[in-house]
């Protein structure tokens, strides 16, 4: 029984998959009031023209979970939503440029909305079939194919391109040369698609998720791929005749390019961390409660009685407690720093250190120690003093060193409202606090004359 249960618990805390709808926990009160419908949805529902929004946040903080919730809301509001995770089938995150994103949008639109008569995107592909034939690494053919078969030609190209860098570069060159005609075909397709949808449909929304996983690349003398995608090609990304949400790497937002992004797209929406501690170092009971609820919802999906065992109690002779005490569970939550993926990862490590339930304080401590090693490896010698300074002040200078530590999640940003004013503050990740080099740096900072 325990072994089967441990397997189910381990599987339910998959750190790279959004939770089921039933396991969703609304954390807006401990995220500075951030709520996806208000932040992203209302710009769509209250606009008479197509909108283009950028959305960001740290990896693993829960962005995809919120986007899927937004998708459900917009569908309830009678929008046709095309959502796709770009790194699943379309782009190679270590080598991505704007042409890859444009073609991914094209593929998902044409696959989601099957136009029976005039299809501008199929026409665009047919007219360039000869030049694109070699890129598919297989026969591109439209003769005798039904609509499904013709649409599948887009997928045939993208599937092969992900595994072939040379062909990927060739496709980019061809799309770059044909960008105006492709954007025109895309917009013609969107207009035709809106005519074909229900008269009750309020419009098309396209959500391109996981673009924030794209790695930044740069060759000497040329703009980086980040600059090329989001700044130099902003007119193209904004130029689609439907509502669009693009995820954007947080390194773009926390950089000197932030004002350019805002000039081109308006303000980028950032999903904050769950605030599990207050600026004075005390535990934020609401934030801790939300993290416990996240765990509880996932356990409830396995067996509702498991939620009765989270404080070390026993729900029945056939069902052991999940954690050996409430303190063990709380310690695990606090050490995540309010970062959802860290929490999931540490639970799975703790489960691997468990042969029989309950999960012990020792197993949790093992999980914390293993995860701490990742952060220790990420910190360079000269950065300990910066971390210690932020820890003591709960604020930081917006310089390159600070931004680098923020991007690696060694520093975490939190938000809350105080008397109607939004407050931002920073702290080191809790996993770092017990590292000897950090404690030494804190001691030195505190010994300096005030």
Tab-separated table of C-alpha atoms in Angstrom:
chain	number	residue	atom	x	y	z
A	1	UNK	CA	0.000	0.000	0.000
A	2	UNK	CA	2.731	2.489	1.017
A	3	UNK	CA	4.859	1.792	-2.073
A	4	UNK	CA	1.903	2.316	-4.421
A	5	UNK	CA	0.971	5.478	-2.545
A	6	UNK	CA	4.524	6.826	-2.716
A	7	UNK	CA	4.501	6.269	-6.482
A	8	UNK	CA	1.233	8.187	-6.828
A	9	UNK	CA	2.462	11.030	-4.628
A	10	UNK	CA	5.718	11.275	-6.576
A	11	UNK	CA	3.856	11.372	-9.904
A	12	UNK	CA	1.346	13.994	-8.750
A	13	UNK	CA	4.113	16.534	-8.060
A	14	UNK	CA	5.504	16.660	-11.611
A	15	UNK	CA	7.355	20.006	-11.600
A	16	UNK	CA	7.154	20.708	-15.336
A	17	UNK	CA	3.436	20.177	-15.881
A	18	UNK	CA	0.633	22.583	-14.897
A	19	UNK	CA	-1.744	21.125	-12.288
A	20	UNK	CA	-5.180	19.849	-13.170
A	21	UNK	CA	-8.065	22.300	-12.981
A	22	UNK	CA	-9.151	20.724	-9.687
A	23	UNK	CA	-5.691	21.260	-8.162
A	24	UNK	CA	-5.469	24.960	-9.058
A	25	UNK	CA	-4.950	27.363	-6.140
A	26	UNK	CA	-5.656	31.099	-6.468
A	27	UNK	CA	-2.620	32.896	-4.990
A	28	UNK	CA	-3.419	36.501	-5.905
A	29	UNK	CA	-3.587	37.715	-2.300
A	30	UNK	CA	0.061	36.678	-1.751
A	31	UNK	CA	1.225	37.805	-5.199
A	32	UNK	CA	0.579	41.505	-4.758
A	33	UNK	CA	-2.990	41.146	-6.014
A	34	UNK	CA	-1.890	39.729	-9.400
A	35	UNK	CA	-4.796	37.914	-11.085
A	36	UNK	CA	-4.636	36.674	-14.675
A	37	UNK	CA	-8.141	37.711	-15.783
A	38	UNK	CA	-7.652	41.257	-14.514
A	39	UNK	CA	-4.048	41.589	-15.719
A	40	UNK	CA	-4.327	39.962	-19.158
A	41	UNK	CA	-7.937	39.007	-19.814
A	42	UNK	CA	-9.655	42.359	-19.456
A	43	UNK	CA	-7.362	44.042	-21.961
A	44	UNK	CA	-8.810	41.589	-24.462
A	45	UNK	CA	-12.477	41.598	-23.439
A	46	UNK	CA	-12.624	45.392	-23.130
A	47	UNK	CA	-10.842	46.250	-26.371
A	48	UNK	CA	-12.512	46.784	-29.722
A	49	UNK	CA	-9.224	46.215	-31.561
A	50	UNK	CA	-6.682	43.365	-31.580
A	51	UNK	CA	-4.281	43.550	-28.647
A	52	UNK	CA	-0.712	42.296	-28.245
A	53	UNK	CA	0.586	41.587	-24.736
A	54	UNK	CA	3.870	40.340	-23.293
A	55	UNK	CA	3.842	38.114	-20.210
A	56	UNK	CA	6.802	37.006	-18.118
A	57	UNK	CA	7.984	35.621	-14.792
A	58	UNK	CA	10.629	33.338	-13.388
A	59	UNK	CA	10.802	29.796	-14.770
A	60	UNK	CA	8.609	27.497	-12.711
A	61	UNK	CA	6.636	30.223	-10.941
A	62	UNK	CA	3.335	29.110	-12.525
A	63	UNK	CA	2.984	31.114	-15.767
A	64	UNK	CA	1.547	28.256	-17.842
A	65	UNK	CA	-0.952	27.413	-15.110
A	66	UNK	CA	-2.276	30.973	-15.226
A	67	UNK	CA	-2.376	31.047	-19.045
A	68	UNK	CA	-4.443	27.857	-19.147
A	69	UNK	CA	-6.815	29.400	-16.636
A	70	UNK	CA	-7.022	32.498	-18.864
A	71	UNK	CA	-7.775	30.271	-21.856
A	72	UNK	CA	-10.716	28.740	-20.021
A	73	UNK	CA	-12.032	32.177	-19.012
A	74	UNK	CA	-11.769	33.589	-22.546
A	75	UNK	CA	-13.552	30.574	-23.992
A	76	UNK	CA	-16.363	31.175	-21.518
A	77	UNK	CA	-16.456	34.740	-22.832
A	78	UNK	CA	-17.001	33.351	-26.364
A	79	UNK	CA	-13.482	33.791	-27.755
A	80	UNK	CA	-11.808	31.166	-29.910
A	81	UNK	CA	-8.469	30.533	-28.205
A	82	UNK	CA	-5.444	28.976	-29.901
A	83	UNK	CA	-2.970	28.049	-27.152
A	84	UNK	CA	0.341	26.320	-27.812
A	85	UNK	CA	3.525	25.615	-25.867
A	86	UNK	CA	6.106	26.630	-28.459
A	87	UNK	CA	8.875	24.337	-27.228
A	88	UNK	CA	6.744	21.198	-27.500
A	89	UNK	CA	6.864	20.828	-31.278
A	90	UNK	CA	7.780	24.123	-32.909
A	91	UNK	CA	10.972	25.761	-31.695
A	92	UNK	CA	14.329	24.607	-30.433
A	93	UNK	CA	14.845	26.789	-27.307
A	94	UNK	CA	18.645	26.813	-27.691
A	95	UNK	CA	18.366	28.113	-31.252
A	96	UNK	CA	15.284	30.232	-31.901
A	97	UNK	CA	14.584	33.369	-33.911
A	98	UNK	CA	11.516	35.380	-34.809
A	99	UNK	CA	10.881	33.441	-38.055
A	100	UNK	CA	10.413	30.260	-35.971
A	101	UNK	CA	7.759	31.993	-33.863
A	102	UNK	CA	5.966	33.410	-36.889
A	103	UNK	CA	5.830	29.998	-38.536
A	104	UNK	CA	4.667	28.372	-35.278
A	105	UNK	CA	1.777	30.848	-35.080
A	106	UNK	CA	0.947	30.046	-38.694
A	107	UNK	CA	0.919	26.292	-38.114
A	108	UNK	CA	-1.256	26.403	-35.017
A	109	UNK	CA	-3.797	28.750	-36.542
A	110	UNK	CA	-4.225	26.653	-39.667
A	111	UNK	CA	-4.474	23.443	-37.620
A	112	UNK	CA	-6.949	24.874	-35.107
A	113	UNK	CA	-9.347	26.419	-37.642
A	114	UNK	CA	-10.096	24.247	-40.670
A	115	UNK	CA	-11.268	26.583	-43.421
A	116	UNK	CA	-13.236	24.578	-45.962
A	117	UNK	CA	-13.127	26.987	-48.882
A	118	UNK	CA	-10.634	29.803	-49.392
A	119	UNK	CA	-7.599	29.227	-47.159
A	120	UNK	CA	-4.983	31.972	-47.596
A	121	UNK	CA	-2.343	30.088	-45.594
A	122	UNK	CA	-2.653	26.911	-47.638
A	123	UNK	CA	-2.484	29.049	-50.760
A	124	UNK	CA	0.693	30.719	-49.412
A	125	UNK	CA	2.294	27.330	-48.758
A	126	UNK	CA	1.250	25.891	-52.127
A	127	UNK	CA	2.700	28.902	-53.963
A	128	UNK	CA	6.025	28.284	-52.237
A	129	UNK	CA	5.891	24.513	-52.281
A	130	UNK	CA	8.793	24.190	-54.651
A	131	UNK	CA	11.161	26.331	-52.553
A	132	UNK	CA	10.051	24.695	-49.286
A	133	UNK	CA	10.040	21.126	-50.577
A	134	UNK	CA	13.640	20.391	-49.612
A	135	UNK	CA	13.091	21.843	-46.133
A	136	UNK	CA	10.441	19.270	-45.330
A	137	UNK	CA	13.026	16.498	-45.903
A	138	UNK	CA	10.163	14.603	-47.477
A	139	UNK	CA	7.623	15.034	-50.250
A	140	UNK	CA	5.398	18.103	-49.943
A	141	UNK	CA	2.268	17.298	-51.859
A	142	UNK	CA	-1.248	18.721	-52.049
A	143	UNK	CA	-2.612	16.703	-54.975
A	144	UNK	CA	-5.467	14.433	-53.994
A	145	UNK	CA	-5.193	15.296	-50.274
A	146	UNK	CA	-8.221	16.186	-48.218
A	147	UNK	CA	-8.167	19.303	-46.050
A	148	UNK	CA	-6.637	17.489	-43.062
A	149	UNK	CA	-3.846	16.158	-45.249
A	150	UNK	CA	-3.084	19.549	-46.737
A	151	UNK	CA	-2.958	21.218	-43.319
A	152	UNK	CA	-0.607	18.469	-42.119
A	153	UNK	CA	2.057	19.776	-44.503
A	154	UNK	CA	2.777	22.599	-42.039
A	155	UNK	CA	3.445	20.108	-39.269
A	156	UNK	CA	5.641	18.052	-41.597
A	157	UNK	CA	7.967	21.024	-42.059
A	158	UNK	CA	8.200	22.052	-38.393
A	159	UNK	CA	8.681	18.498	-37.129
A	160	UNK	CA	11.711	17.990	-39.341
A	161	UNK	CA	13.178	21.428	-38.753
A	162	UNK	CA	13.522	20.976	-35.000
A	163	UNK	CA	15.995	18.158	-35.560
A	164	UNK	CA	17.951	19.775	-38.399
A	165	UNK	CA	19.728	23.091	-37.648
A	166	UNK	CA	20.906	23.607	-41.223
A	167	UNK	CA	17.401	23.302	-42.629
A	168	UNK	CA	16.154	25.564	-39.830
A	169	UNK	CA	18.455	28.334	-41.022
A	170	UNK	CA	17.275	27.867	-44.601
A	171	UNK	CA	13.629	28.132	-43.547
A	172	UNK	CA	14.365	31.352	-41.665
A	173	UNK	CA	15.951	32.822	-44.767
A	174	UNK	CA	12.925	31.894	-46.865
A	175	UNK	CA	10.458	33.237	-44.268
A	176	UNK	CA	12.497	36.434	-43.910
A	177	UNK	CA	12.316	36.905	-47.668
A	178	UNK	CA	8.567	36.252	-47.634
A	179	UNK	CA	7.586	37.876	-44.330
A	180	UNK	CA	5.264	40.546	-45.800
A	181	UNK	CA	3.362	37.950	-47.828
A	182	UNK	CA	3.153	35.522	-44.881
A	183	UNK	CA	1.834	38.182	-42.499
A	184	UNK	CA	-0.670	39.249	-45.153
A	185	UNK	CA	-1.760	35.616	-45.605
A	186	UNK	CA	-2.006	35.183	-41.822
A	187	UNK	CA	-4.256	38.217	-41.479
A	188	UNK	CA	-6.388	37.182	-44.470
A	189	UNK	CA	-6.719	33.766	-42.845
A	190	UNK	CA	-7.771	35.310	-39.527
A	191	UNK	CA	-10.441	37.404	-41.248
A	192	UNK	CA	-11.764	34.375	-43.144
A	193	UNK	CA	-11.649	32.295	-39.960
A	194	UNK	CA	-13.688	34.835	-38.003
A	195	UNK	CA	-16.376	34.646	-40.712
A	196	UNK	CA	-16.451	30.852	-40.420
A	197	UNK	CA	-16.785	30.770	-36.630
A	198	UNK	CA	-20.043	31.060	-34.735
A	199	UNK	CA	-21.747	34.451	-34.916
A	200	UNK	CA	-21.502	34.501	-31.116
A	201	UNK	CA	-17.684	34.316	-31.282
A	202	UNK	CA	-16.110	37.573	-30.103
A	203	UNK	CA	-12.776	37.005	-31.818
A	204	UNK	CA	-9.619	34.898	-31.992
A	205	UNK	CA	-6.969	34.883	-29.264
A	206	UNK	CA	-3.582	33.274	-29.807
A	207	UNK	CA	-1.391	32.438	-26.783
A	208	UNK	CA	2.241	31.503	-27.504
A	209	UNK	CA	3.543	29.959	-24.285
A	210	UNK	CA	7.095	28.916	-23.279
A	211	UNK	CA	8.849	31.460	-25.475
A	212	UNK	CA	10.490	32.559	-22.225
A	213	UNK	CA	12.535	29.343	-22.421
A	214	UNK	CA	14.407	30.618	-25.472
A	215	UNK	CA	18.113	31.038	-24.758
A	216	UNK	CA	19.749	34.315	-25.735
A	217	UNK	CA	22.280	34.028	-28.556
A	218	UNK	CA	24.376	36.730	-30.158
A	219	UNK	CA	27.003	36.921	-32.864
A	220	UNK	CA	29.525	39.729	-32.855
A	221	UNK	CA	28.287	42.775	-34.710
A	222	UNK	CA	24.629	41.682	-34.780
A	223	UNK	CA	21.685	42.119	-32.389
A	224	UNK	CA	20.932	39.210	-30.082
A	225	UNK	CA	18.023	36.948	-30.989
A	226	UNK	CA	16.090	38.513	-28.056
A	227	UNK	CA	16.482	41.994	-29.555
A	228	UNK	CA	15.679	40.742	-33.038
A	229	UNK	CA	12.505	38.924	-31.917
A	230	UNK	CA	10.944	41.352	-29.470
A	231	UNK	CA	12.340	44.736	-30.505
A	232	UNK	CA	13.422	44.766	-34.151
A	233	UNK	CA	10.472	42.618	-35.242
A	234	UNK	CA	7.913	44.039	-32.835
A	235	UNK	CA	5.858	45.501	-35.665
A	236	UNK	CA	5.424	42.016	-37.123
A	237	UNK	CA	4.594	40.380	-33.786
A	238	UNK	CA	2.057	43.132	-33.096
A	239	UNK	CA	0.780	43.098	-36.653
A	240	UNK	CA	-1.535	40.079	-36.477
A	241	UNK	CA	-5.245	40.770	-36.857
A	242	UNK	CA	-6.188	38.938	-33.656
A	243	UNK	CA	-5.444	39.182	-29.950
A	244	UNK	CA	-2.006	37.753	-29.117
A	245	UNK	CA	-0.139	36.983	-25.895
A	246	UNK	CA	3.562	36.146	-26.150
A	247	UNK	CA	5.616	34.953	-23.220
A	248	UNK	CA	8.966	36.758	-23.037
A	249	UNK	CA	12.241	35.787	-21.280
A	250	UNK	CA	12.497	37.559	-17.946
A	251	UNK	CA	16.064	38.544	-18.859
A	252	UNK	CA	14.502	40.962	-21.377
A	253	UNK	CA	12.264	42.493	-18.717
A	254	UNK	CA	14.993	42.836	-16.083
A	255	UNK	CA	17.389	44.694	-18.344
A	256	UNK	CA	18.044	48.040	-19.960
A	257	UNK	CA	15.672	46.965	-22.722
A	258	UNK	CA	12.628	47.177	-20.419
A	259	UNK	CA	11.680	50.692	-21.541
A	260	UNK	CA	11.946	49.700	-25.210
A	261	UNK	CA	9.635	46.765	-24.573
A	262	UNK	CA	7.125	49.060	-22.910
A	263	UNK	CA	7.350	51.533	-25.794
A	264	UNK	CA	6.630	48.761	-28.297
A	265	UNK	CA	4.056	46.676	-26.418
A	266	UNK	CA	2.947	48.624	-23.337
A	267	UNK	CA	3.963	47.312	-19.924
A	268	UNK	CA	5.036	43.658	-19.680
A	269	UNK	CA	2.988	41.649	-17.196
A	270	UNK	CA	5.117	39.767	-14.649
A	271	UNK	CA	3.781	36.945	-12.485
A	272	UNK	CA	5.232	37.461	-8.968
A	273	UNK	CA	6.439	34.858	-6.461
A	274	UNK	CA	4.225	33.653	-3.633
A	275	UNK	CA	5.222	35.715	-0.585
A	276	UNK	CA	5.993	33.089	2.047
A	277	UNK	CA	7.883	35.491	4.347
A	278	UNK	CA	7.448	39.145	5.289
A	279	UNK	CA	10.200	41.760	4.857
A	280	UNK	CA	10.965	41.562	8.597
A	281	UNK	CA	11.743	37.833	8.260
A	282	UNK	CA	8.575	36.519	9.908
A	283	UNK	CA	6.524	33.856	8.186
A	284	UNK	CA	3.666	35.144	6.040
A	285	UNK	CA	0.849	32.914	7.253
A	286	UNK	CA	-1.288	33.523	4.152
A	287	UNK	CA	1.569	32.616	1.823
A	288	UNK	CA	2.421	29.523	3.847
A	289	UNK	CA	-1.242	28.556	3.798
A	290	UNK	CA	-1.354	28.838	-0.002
A	291	UNK	CA	1.666	26.560	-0.424
A	292	UNK	CA	0.120	24.024	1.948
A	293	UNK	CA	-3.081	24.245	-0.088
A	294	UNK	CA	-1.147	23.578	-3.319
A	295	UNK	CA	0.179	20.374	-1.744
A	296	UNK	CA	-3.201	19.474	-0.276
A	297	UNK	CA	-5.014	19.805	-3.630
A	298	UNK	CA	-2.598	17.420	-5.325
A	299	UNK	CA	-2.888	14.882	-2.522
A	300	UNK	CA	-6.667	15.186	-2.595
A	301	UNK	CA	-6.625	14.140	-6.257
A	302	UNK	CA	-5.041	10.836	-5.145
A	303	UNK	CA	-7.311	10.221	-2.166
A	304	UNK	CA	-9.360	12.916	-0.360
A	305	UNK	CA	-8.469	11.330	2.960
A	306	UNK	CA	-4.790	12.189	2.432
A	307	UNK	CA	-5.518	15.843	3.166
A	308	UNK	CA	-6.453	14.770	6.704
A	309	UNK	CA	-2.936	13.429	7.230
A	310	UNK	CA	-0.866	16.495	6.365
A	311	UNK	CA	-0.241	17.338	10.009
A	312	UNK	CA	1.000	13.886	10.910
A	313	UNK	CA	-2.397	12.518	11.896
A	314	UNK	CA	-3.707	9.185	10.617
A	315	UNK	CA	-6.931	9.028	8.606
A	316	UNK	CA	-7.409	5.314	9.097
A	317	UNK	CA	-5.500	2.110	9.597
A	318	UNK	CA	-5.216	1.662	5.821
A	319	UNK	CA	-3.921	5.181	5.162
A	320	UNK	CA	-0.694	6.419	6.790
A	321	UNK	CA	0.136	10.063	7.391
A	322	UNK	CA	1.866	11.857	4.504
A	323	UNK	CA	4.201	14.000	6.639
A	324	UNK	CA	5.445	13.157	10.099
A	325	UNK	CA	4.452	16.563	11.467
A	326	UNK	CA	3.031	19.956	10.572
A	327	UNK	CA	6.468	21.474	11.278
A	328	UNK	CA	8.070	19.244	8.628
A	329	UNK	CA	5.527	20.358	6.045
A	330	UNK	CA	5.866	24.032	6.966
A	331	UNK	CA	9.668	23.882	6.781
A	332	UNK	CA	9.484	22.393	3.297
A	333	UNK	CA	7.133	25.153	2.110
A	334	UNK	CA	9.195	27.971	3.602
A	335	UNK	CA	12.445	26.684	2.092
A	336	UNK	CA	10.895	26.825	-1.397
A	337	UNK	CA	10.876	30.617	-1.149
A	338	UNK	CA	7.387	30.625	-2.659
A	339	UNK	CA	8.691	29.178	-5.938
A	340	UNK	CA	6.239	26.502	-7.068
A	341	UNK	CA	8.668	24.386	-9.092
A	342	UNK	CA	11.234	24.306	-6.275
A	343	UNK	CA	8.460	23.080	-3.985
A	344	UNK	CA	7.495	20.300	-6.400
A	345	UNK	CA	11.107	19.267	-6.904
A	346	UNK	CA	11.870	19.072	-3.190
A	347	UNK	CA	8.760	17.002	-2.496
A	348	UNK	CA	9.819	14.477	-5.140
A	349	UNK	CA	13.348	14.286	-3.710
A	350	UNK	CA	11.898	13.773	-0.215
A	351	UNK	CA	9.670	10.992	-1.561
A	352	UNK	CA	12.767	9.313	-3.037
A	353	UNK	CA	14.329	9.358	0.442
A	354	UNK	CA	11.214	7.672	1.855
A	355	UNK	CA	10.663	3.906	1.964
A	356	UNK	CA	7.528	4.061	4.062
A	357	UNK	CA	5.194	6.935	4.849
A	358	UNK	CA	5.187	9.339	6.546
A	359	UNK	CA	7.745	11.603	4.880
A	360	UNK	CA	10.125	12.421	7.704
A	361	UNK	CA	11.867	15.618	8.710
A	362	UNK	CA	15.136	13.890	7.778
A	363	UNK	CA	13.892	13.140	4.235
A	364	UNK	CA	12.797	16.765	3.831
A	365	UNK	CA	16.184	17.954	5.074
A	366	UNK	CA	17.880	15.712	2.493
A	367	UNK	CA	15.719	17.277	-0.229
A	368	UNK	CA	16.627	20.761	0.969
A	369	UNK	CA	20.349	19.933	1.036
A	370	UNK	CA	20.311	18.482	-2.494
A	371	UNK	CA	18.434	21.469	-3.919
A	372	UNK	CA	20.732	23.881	-2.071
A	373	UNK	CA	23.682	22.396	-3.969
A	374	UNK	CA	22.231	23.715	-7.232
A	375	UNK	CA	22.222	27.260	-5.897
A	376	UNK	CA	25.692	26.891	-4.383
A	377	UNK	CA	27.028	25.910	-7.813
A	378	UNK	CA	25.358	28.947	-9.407
A	379	UNK	CA	26.983	31.543	-7.123
A	380	UNK	CA	30.390	33.035	-7.935
A	381	UNK	CA	32.790	34.169	-5.214
A	382	UNK	CA	32.260	37.905	-5.729
A	383	UNK	CA	28.476	37.538	-5.492
A	384	UNK	CA	28.264	36.558	-1.813
A	385	UNK	CA	28.643	40.172	-0.709
A	386	UNK	CA	25.870	41.298	-3.074
A	387	UNK	CA	23.553	38.601	-1.722
A	388	UNK	CA	24.359	39.546	1.869
A	389	UNK	CA	23.705	43.236	1.161
A	390	UNK	CA	20.275	42.503	-0.320
A	391	UNK	CA	19.466	40.162	2.572
A	392	UNK	CA	20.221	42.901	5.116
A	393	UNK	CA	18.470	45.733	3.264
A	394	UNK	CA	15.681	43.825	1.460
A	395	UNK	CA	16.351	46.178	-1.452
A	396	UNK	CA	18.922	46.256	-4.242
A	397	UNK	CA	20.568	48.405	-6.873
A	398	UNK	CA	19.290	47.714	-10.361
A	399	UNK	CA	22.734	46.866	-11.733
A	400	UNK	CA	24.010	44.005	-13.887
A	401	UNK	CA	25.210	41.892	-10.943
A	402	UNK	CA	21.867	42.177	-9.161
A	403	UNK	CA	19.943	41.336	-12.323
A	404	UNK	CA	22.099	38.265	-12.905
A	405	UNK	CA	21.319	36.952	-9.407
A	406	UNK	CA	17.636	37.702	-9.926
A	407	UNK	CA	17.616	35.719	-13.165
A	408	UNK	CA	19.200	32.682	-11.482
A	409	UNK	CA	16.627	32.929	-8.644
A	410	UNK	CA	19.365	33.354	-6.055
A	411	UNK	CA	17.477	36.568	-5.352
A	412	UNK	CA	13.678	36.554	-5.287
A	413	UNK	CA	11.268	39.443	-5.808
A	414	UNK	CA	8.037	39.765	-3.816
A	415	UNK	CA	5.119	42.197	-4.031
A	416	UNK	CA	2.362	43.269	-1.678
A	417	UNK	CA	-0.002	46.172	-1.145
A	418	UNK	CA	0.323	48.516	1.814
A	419	UNK	CA	-2.386	51.164	2.206
A	420	UNK	CA	-3.184	50.964	-1.474
A	421	UNK	CA	0.411	51.271	-2.636
A	422	UNK	CA	2.246	48.412	-4.379
A	423	UNK	CA	5.475	47.514	-2.578
A	424	UNK	CA	8.339	45.471	-4.015
A	425	UNK	CA	11.084	43.918	-1.945
A	426	UNK	CA	13.854	41.365	-2.450
A	427	UNK	CA	15.422	38.560	-0.484
A	428	UNK	CA	17.898	35.764	-1.031
A	429	UNK	CA	16.435	32.357	-1.716
A	430	UNK	CA	15.941	30.645	1.693
A	431	UNK	CA	18.082	27.724	0.523
A	432	UNK	CA	21.088	30.054	0.433
A	433	UNK	CA	20.760	31.358	3.980
A	434	UNK	CA	22.516	28.414	5.631
A	435	UNK	CA	25.494	28.316	3.243
A	436	UNK	CA	28.686	29.140	5.125
A	437	UNK	CA	30.023	31.653	2.591
A	438	UNK	CA	26.747	33.568	2.743
A	439	UNK	CA	26.706	33.682	6.533
A	440	UNK	CA	30.293	34.955	6.539
A	441	UNK	CA	29.342	37.713	4.086
A	442	UNK	CA	26.346	38.725	6.219
A	443	UNK	CA	28.556	38.970	9.318
A	444	UNK	CA	30.943	41.284	7.455
A	445	UNK	CA	28.094	43.514	6.243
A	446	UNK	CA	26.676	43.832	9.761
A	447	UNK	CA	30.071	44.768	11.199
A	448	UNK	CA	30.427	47.741	8.845
A	449	UNK	CA	29.791	51.139	10.475
A	450	UNK	CA	26.284	52.393	9.767
